[in-house]
Short mmCIF file of C-alpha atoms in Angstrom, two decimals:
data_model
loop_
_atom_site.label_atom_id
_atom_site.label_comp_id
_atom_site.label_asym_id
_atom_site.label_seq_id
_atom_site.Cartn_x
_atom_site.Cartn_y
_atom_site.Cartn_z
CA VAL A 30 83.40 16.57 150.36
CA HIS A 31 87.07 17.16 150.10
CA PHE A 32 87.06 18.91 146.85
CA THR A 33 85.81 22.33 145.19
CA TYR A 34 83.83 21.86 142.23
CA THR A 35 81.27 23.36 139.84
CA THR A 36 78.12 21.99 138.20
CA SER A 37 77.21 22.44 134.75
CA ILE A 38 74.37 20.93 132.86
CA ASN A 39 74.06 18.05 135.74
CA LYS A 40 77.80 17.18 135.37
CA VAL A 41 80.38 17.87 137.88
CA ILE A 42 83.93 19.35 137.27
CA LEU A 43 86.50 19.09 140.15
CA GLU A 44 88.52 22.18 140.61
CA ALA A 45 90.83 21.58 143.66
CA CYS A 46 91.57 18.80 146.02
CA LEU A 47 91.30 20.13 149.72
CA SER A 48 92.11 17.04 151.64
CA ASP A 49 95.61 16.09 152.70
CA ALA A 50 94.88 12.47 152.99
CA PRO A 51 97.61 9.96 151.43
CA VAL A 52 94.88 8.17 149.29
CA ILE A 53 92.18 10.12 147.41
CA LYS A 54 89.24 8.21 145.49
CA ILE A 55 87.38 10.54 143.31
CA PRO A 56 83.68 9.82 143.62
CA GLU A 57 81.77 8.87 140.30
CA GLU A 58 78.80 11.28 141.60
CA ILE A 59 78.34 14.39 143.86
CA ASN A 60 74.93 15.11 144.97
CA GLY A 61 73.56 12.59 142.19
CA TYR A 62 75.62 14.48 139.37
CA LYS A 63 78.24 12.61 137.45
CA VAL A 64 81.90 13.56 137.92
CA VAL A 65 83.14 13.95 134.38
CA LYS A 66 86.36 16.25 134.61
CA VAL A 67 89.41 17.01 136.92
CA ASP A 68 90.57 20.52 136.43
CA GLY A 69 93.98 21.54 135.77
CA ASN A 70 96.21 21.95 139.05
CA PHE A 71 93.53 20.00 140.96
CA ALA A 72 96.20 18.37 143.32
CA GLN A 73 99.43 20.27 142.20
CA ASN A 74 102.44 19.95 144.53
CA LYS A 75 100.41 17.82 147.09
CA ASN A 76 103.47 16.03 148.68
CA CYS A 77 100.96 14.16 151.04
CA LEU A 78 99.21 12.27 148.26
CA GLU A 79 100.43 8.76 147.85
CA GLU A 80 97.48 7.14 145.75
CA ILE A 81 94.90 8.59 143.43
CA PHE A 82 91.93 6.60 142.03
CA ILE A 83 90.07 8.23 139.07
CA PRO A 84 86.77 6.57 138.12
CA ASP A 85 85.47 5.76 134.82
CA SER A 86 83.04 8.65 134.74
CA VAL A 87 85.92 11.05 134.30
CA VAL A 88 86.45 11.66 130.57
CA ALA A 89 88.88 14.80 130.65
CA ILE A 90 91.71 15.92 133.02
CA GLY A 91 93.24 19.20 132.85
CA LYS A 92 96.87 20.32 132.62
CA SER A 93 99.36 19.80 135.53
CA ALA A 94 96.70 17.95 137.68
CA PHE A 95 99.19 16.22 139.69
CA TYR A 96 102.35 18.20 138.98
CA GLY A 97 104.77 17.73 141.64
CA CYS A 98 103.29 15.37 143.75
CA LYS A 99 106.56 13.80 144.91
CA GLU A 100 105.28 11.10 146.94
CA LEU A 101 102.52 9.86 144.50
CA LYS A 102 103.11 6.16 144.04
CA LYS A 103 100.09 4.76 142.44
CA VAL A 104 97.78 6.21 139.77
CA LYS A 105 94.51 4.50 138.60
CA LEU A 106 93.37 6.12 135.26
CA SER A 107 89.95 6.50 134.05
CA ASN A 108 89.10 3.79 131.58
CA ASN A 109 87.13 6.52 129.58
CA LEU A 110 90.01 8.97 129.39
CA LYS A 111 91.05 9.87 125.82
CA VAL A 112 93.90 12.28 126.36
CA ILE A 113 96.55 12.41 129.07
CA PRO A 114 97.05 16.16 129.55
CA GLU A 115 100.50 18.23 129.41
CA ARG A 116 102.46 17.99 132.73
CA PHE A 117 99.77 15.45 134.13
CA CYS A 118 102.28 13.78 136.56
CA LYS A 119 105.39 15.78 135.92
CA LEU A 120 108.08 15.68 138.98
CA CYS A 121 106.17 12.85 140.53
CA THR A 122 109.40 11.50 141.64
CA GLY A 123 107.91 8.48 143.60
CA LEU A 124 105.63 7.12 140.77
CA LYS A 125 107.27 3.52 139.61
CA GLU A 126 104.71 2.34 137.29
CA ILE A 127 101.74 3.41 135.15
CA THR A 128 99.03 1.66 133.07
CA ILE A 129 97.70 3.62 130.23
CA PRO A 130 94.08 2.62 129.54
CA ASP A 131 93.00 1.43 126.15
CA SER A 132 90.77 4.36 125.66
CA VAL A 133 93.64 6.71 125.57
CA THR A 134 94.78 7.96 122.12
CA ASP A 135 97.07 10.97 123.07
CA ILE A 136 99.74 11.57 125.37
CA TYR A 137 100.54 15.16 125.55
CA ASP A 138 103.99 17.14 126.25
CA GLY A 139 105.78 16.42 129.60
CA ALA A 140 102.96 14.41 130.83
CA PHE A 141 105.41 12.20 132.91
CA SER A 142 108.67 13.89 132.53
CA LEU A 143 110.96 14.18 135.53
CA CYS A 144 109.29 11.00 137.13
CA TYR A 145 112.74 9.58 137.95
CA SER A 146 111.60 6.25 139.21
CA LEU A 147 109.25 5.54 136.48
CA SER A 148 110.26 2.38 134.79
CA ASP A 149 107.16 0.13 134.29
CA ILE A 150 104.69 1.49 131.65
CA LYS A 151 102.11 -0.51 130.22
CA MET A 152 101.20 1.29 127.13
CA SER A 153 97.68 1.09 125.45
CA GLU A 154 97.41 -0.57 121.97
CA ASN A 155 95.29 2.36 120.97
CA THR A 156 97.39 5.06 121.60
CA GLU A 157 98.20 7.22 118.47
CA SER A 158 100.61 10.13 119.58
CA ILE A 159 103.15 10.93 122.26
CA GLY A 160 104.08 14.48 122.88
CA LEU A 161 107.48 16.22 123.44
CA GLY A 162 109.26 15.03 126.59
CA ALA A 163 106.35 12.96 127.58
CA PHE A 164 108.46 10.43 129.25
CA ALA A 165 111.76 12.45 129.56
CA CYS A 166 114.04 11.96 132.54
CA CYS A 167 112.53 8.74 133.77
CA ASN A 168 114.05 5.35 134.24
CA ILE A 169 112.67 3.64 131.48
CA LYS A 170 114.79 0.45 130.04
CA GLN A 171 112.34 -0.71 127.30
CA PHE A 172 109.63 1.27 125.48
CA HIS A 173 107.00 -0.53 123.27
CA LEU A 174 104.89 1.33 120.53
CA GLY A 175 101.56 -0.07 119.73
CA PRO A 176 100.13 -0.65 116.16
CA LYS A 177 98.43 2.62 115.81
CA PHE A 178 101.24 5.13 116.79
CA ASN A 179 101.86 7.89 114.21
CA THR A 180 103.57 10.65 115.93
CA VAL A 181 106.39 10.14 117.95
CA PRO A 182 109.11 12.82 118.61
CA ALA A 183 112.62 11.35 119.31
CA CYS A 184 112.92 13.60 122.40
CA PHE A 185 109.82 11.91 124.18
CA LEU A 186 112.13 9.43 126.02
CA ARG A 187 114.92 12.22 126.42
CA ASN A 188 117.44 11.47 129.02
CA ASN A 189 116.36 7.98 130.00
CA SER A 190 119.91 7.06 130.55
CA ASN A 191 119.15 3.45 131.02
CA LEU A 192 117.08 2.96 127.87
CA GLN A 193 118.30 -0.01 126.03
CA SER A 194 115.56 -0.98 123.45
CA ILE A 195 112.58 0.50 121.65
CA THR A 196 110.32 -2.01 120.02
CA VAL A 197 107.40 -1.72 117.74
CA ASP A 198 104.15 -3.65 116.88
CA GLU A 199 104.78 -5.30 113.51
CA ASN A 200 101.46 -3.90 112.15
CA ASN A 201 102.33 -0.28 112.83
CA PRO A 202 102.42 1.21 109.37
CA ASN A 203 104.36 4.12 110.39
CA PHE A 204 107.40 2.71 112.44
CA ARG A 205 109.40 -0.24 112.93
CA ASP A 206 112.39 -1.45 115.06
CA ILE A 207 115.87 -2.83 113.99
CA ASN A 208 117.59 -4.43 116.91
CA GLY A 209 115.79 -2.13 119.30
CA ILE A 210 116.46 1.06 117.43
CA LEU A 211 113.44 3.02 116.29
CA PHE A 212 113.14 3.76 112.51
CA SER A 213 110.46 5.21 110.00
CA LYS A 214 108.60 2.28 108.50
CA ASP A 215 110.62 2.06 105.35
CA ALA A 216 114.03 2.63 107.32
CA SER A 217 114.73 5.92 105.54
CA GLU A 218 114.69 7.97 108.90
CA LEU A 219 116.48 6.85 111.92
CA VAL A 220 114.04 8.24 114.64
CA LEU A 221 115.55 7.22 117.85
CA TYR A 222 118.63 5.35 119.14
CA PRO A 223 118.36 4.45 122.75
CA TYR A 224 120.35 6.56 125.21
CA GLY A 225 121.34 3.75 127.27
CA LEU A 226 122.61 1.28 124.54
CA LEU A 227 126.12 0.49 125.41
CA ASP A 228 127.47 -0.55 122.09
CA ARG A 229 130.60 1.48 121.16
CA THR A 230 130.26 1.07 117.36
CA TYR A 231 127.24 1.66 115.10
CA ILE A 232 126.75 1.14 111.49
CA ILE A 233 124.01 3.28 109.97
CA PRO A 234 121.83 1.20 107.56
CA ARG A 235 122.28 2.43 103.98
CA THR A 236 118.63 2.73 103.72
CA VAL A 237 118.60 5.92 106.11
CA LYS A 238 118.38 9.09 104.39
CA THR A 239 117.73 11.28 107.27
CA ILE A 240 118.70 11.13 111.00
CA GLY A 241 115.97 12.86 112.61
CA PRO A 242 116.13 15.57 115.17
CA ASP A 243 117.71 14.32 118.48
CA ALA A 244 117.53 10.94 117.13
CA ILE A 245 121.21 9.94 118.26
CA VAL A 246 122.04 11.34 121.93
CA ASN A 247 124.30 8.65 123.25
CA PRO A 248 127.09 9.07 125.35
CA HIS A 249 128.82 5.69 124.79
CA LEU A 250 129.07 5.47 120.84
CA GLU A 251 132.75 5.90 120.06
CA THR A 252 132.54 5.09 116.26
CA VAL A 253 129.81 5.61 113.79
CA LYS A 254 130.04 4.42 110.15
CA ILE A 255 127.86 6.03 107.72
CA TYR A 256 127.14 5.30 104.20
CA ASN A 257 126.71 8.09 101.43
CA ASN A 258 123.01 7.55 101.12
CA LEU A 259 122.73 9.77 104.18
CA LYS A 260 121.69 12.93 103.07
CA ASN A 261 120.59 14.96 106.21
CA ILE A 262 121.42 14.99 109.88
CA GLU A 263 119.05 17.14 111.75
CA VAL A 264 119.79 19.30 114.90
CA GLY A 265 120.50 17.84 118.35
CA ASN A 266 122.42 14.92 117.24
CA PHE A 267 125.65 13.69 118.65
CA PRO A 268 126.20 16.45 121.31
CA TYR A 269 128.45 14.23 123.28
CA ALA A 270 130.67 13.99 120.32
CA LYS A 271 131.67 17.49 120.81
CA ASP A 272 131.38 17.59 124.58
CA LEU A 273 133.38 14.44 125.42
CA GLY A 274 135.38 14.44 122.03
CA ASN A 275 134.88 10.44 122.13
CA THR A 276 133.21 9.97 118.82
CA THR A 277 134.61 9.34 115.24
CA PHE A 278 132.62 9.36 112.04
CA ILE A 279 133.90 7.00 109.30
CA CYS A 280 132.35 8.14 106.11
CA PRO A 281 132.99 8.87 102.27
CA LYS A 282 134.75 12.26 101.54
CA GLY A 283 132.49 14.97 100.49
CA SER A 284 129.53 13.28 102.36
CA CYS A 285 126.76 14.95 104.48
CA ALA A 286 128.47 13.21 107.25
CA GLU A 287 131.86 14.75 106.56
CA GLU A 288 130.15 18.23 106.45
CA PHE A 289 128.30 17.62 109.72
CA ALA A 290 131.47 16.41 111.42
CA LYS A 291 133.50 19.35 110.41
CA LYS A 292 130.91 21.69 111.64
CA ASN A 293 130.63 20.04 115.10
CA ASN A 294 134.38 19.13 115.73
CA ILE A 295 133.87 15.66 115.46
CA ASP A 296 136.59 13.36 114.46
CA ILE A 297 136.64 11.94 110.88
CA ILE A 298 138.14 9.06 109.12
CA ILE A 299 137.58 9.20 105.42
CA SER A 300 137.13 5.78 103.68
CA LYS A 301 139.21 5.69 100.52
CA SER A 302 136.59 3.60 98.88
CA MET A 303 132.76 3.33 99.16
CA LEU A 304 132.64 -0.37 99.29
CA SER A 305 129.01 -1.49 100.21
CA GLU A 306 130.02 -4.31 102.38
CA PHE A 307 132.02 -2.17 104.52
CA ILE A 308 129.05 0.45 105.22
CA ASN A 309 126.28 -1.83 104.78
CA SER A 310 126.60 -4.50 107.27
CA ASP A 311 128.79 -5.86 110.26
CA GLU A 312 130.46 -8.27 107.89
CA VAL A 313 133.18 -5.84 106.94
CA SER A 314 135.42 -7.50 104.26
CA ASP A 315 139.46 -7.73 105.06
CA LYS A 316 140.02 -5.64 102.01
CA SER A 317 137.40 -2.77 103.23
CA LYS A 318 139.03 -2.79 106.52
CA GLU A 319 142.39 -1.94 104.95
CA GLU A 320 141.05 0.78 102.78
CA ILE A 321 139.77 2.76 105.66
CA ASN A 322 142.53 5.11 107.20
#
C-alpha cells in the first residue's frame, strides 16, 4: 500500500500518498473497505506525479490535495464527487485539460488557479457555483456556463489573458451572454468582460445599471461609451485605464461614469446630448457623432 489511511465505519480515508511513482491509481477498496475520501494535502508538492486516477468510490476530497504538483498532466476525477475543493490542483502548471464530472455541483475557491497551461475545460452541466479565483491565471480562451449556474464571481477567471468569449446555456435562469460577454439574465448587470478581448471600443448596453466587481479588467479597451442608465460601477474595474492611461470614457455630464472617471483619473469626453442612438447601439448617427467633443 502506497498510502497512509484510517478506517472508520468500514470505510477508508486516505491521508497521504507515499509513492514517488509518476502514475497513481487510487484503489476502490483497501482490505475490503471502500475508499471514500482523499484527505487534504494528500499529494501536495509531489513533483514526480504526472497522472492521478480517482475511483468512483471516492465522494469527497480535502483542500489542496494536489497543490503544487507541477508535472501533473492528467487527472481523472470520481463520477460521484460533489465538490471540487479549495486549491485542489492549484499551481499544477503542467495540467492542460480537465473534465468536470456531471456529479459536481460546486467548484471552490482557487481550485485550479495558477494552472498556467490549463486551456481545455469540459464543464459539467450540473455545476451550480464557482468560487473566487477558481480558474485564475490559466490559459482559457473560451468558457461555457451550463444551465444550473447561479453563483459566478467575475474573478473566477481572473488574469486569463487569452480569454475571448464566455457563453451561457440559453436555459440558464440567472445569466446570459451577449457577444461573448457575461451579463445577468436581464442584462441589468455586466458580470464579466473577457480579459483577452481585443476590441478597442465598447458600448455598454443601456440595460446595464451596474458594472459588477472586477467585471471589466481589460488592457485593450481605449474607448468606453456609457449610457446614463448606468448607476453603479463596483470596485476593481478599469485598473488599466489608470495604470496605462489608454482608456477614455464617453458619457453624459453628471453621470455615474463621469464621477467614476474623475475619481480614477480616467480621461473623459462629455456627450453634449444624450441621444439614445449614440449610446444604445453601434449604429451611431452622423448627428450624434458630431455632438461628441
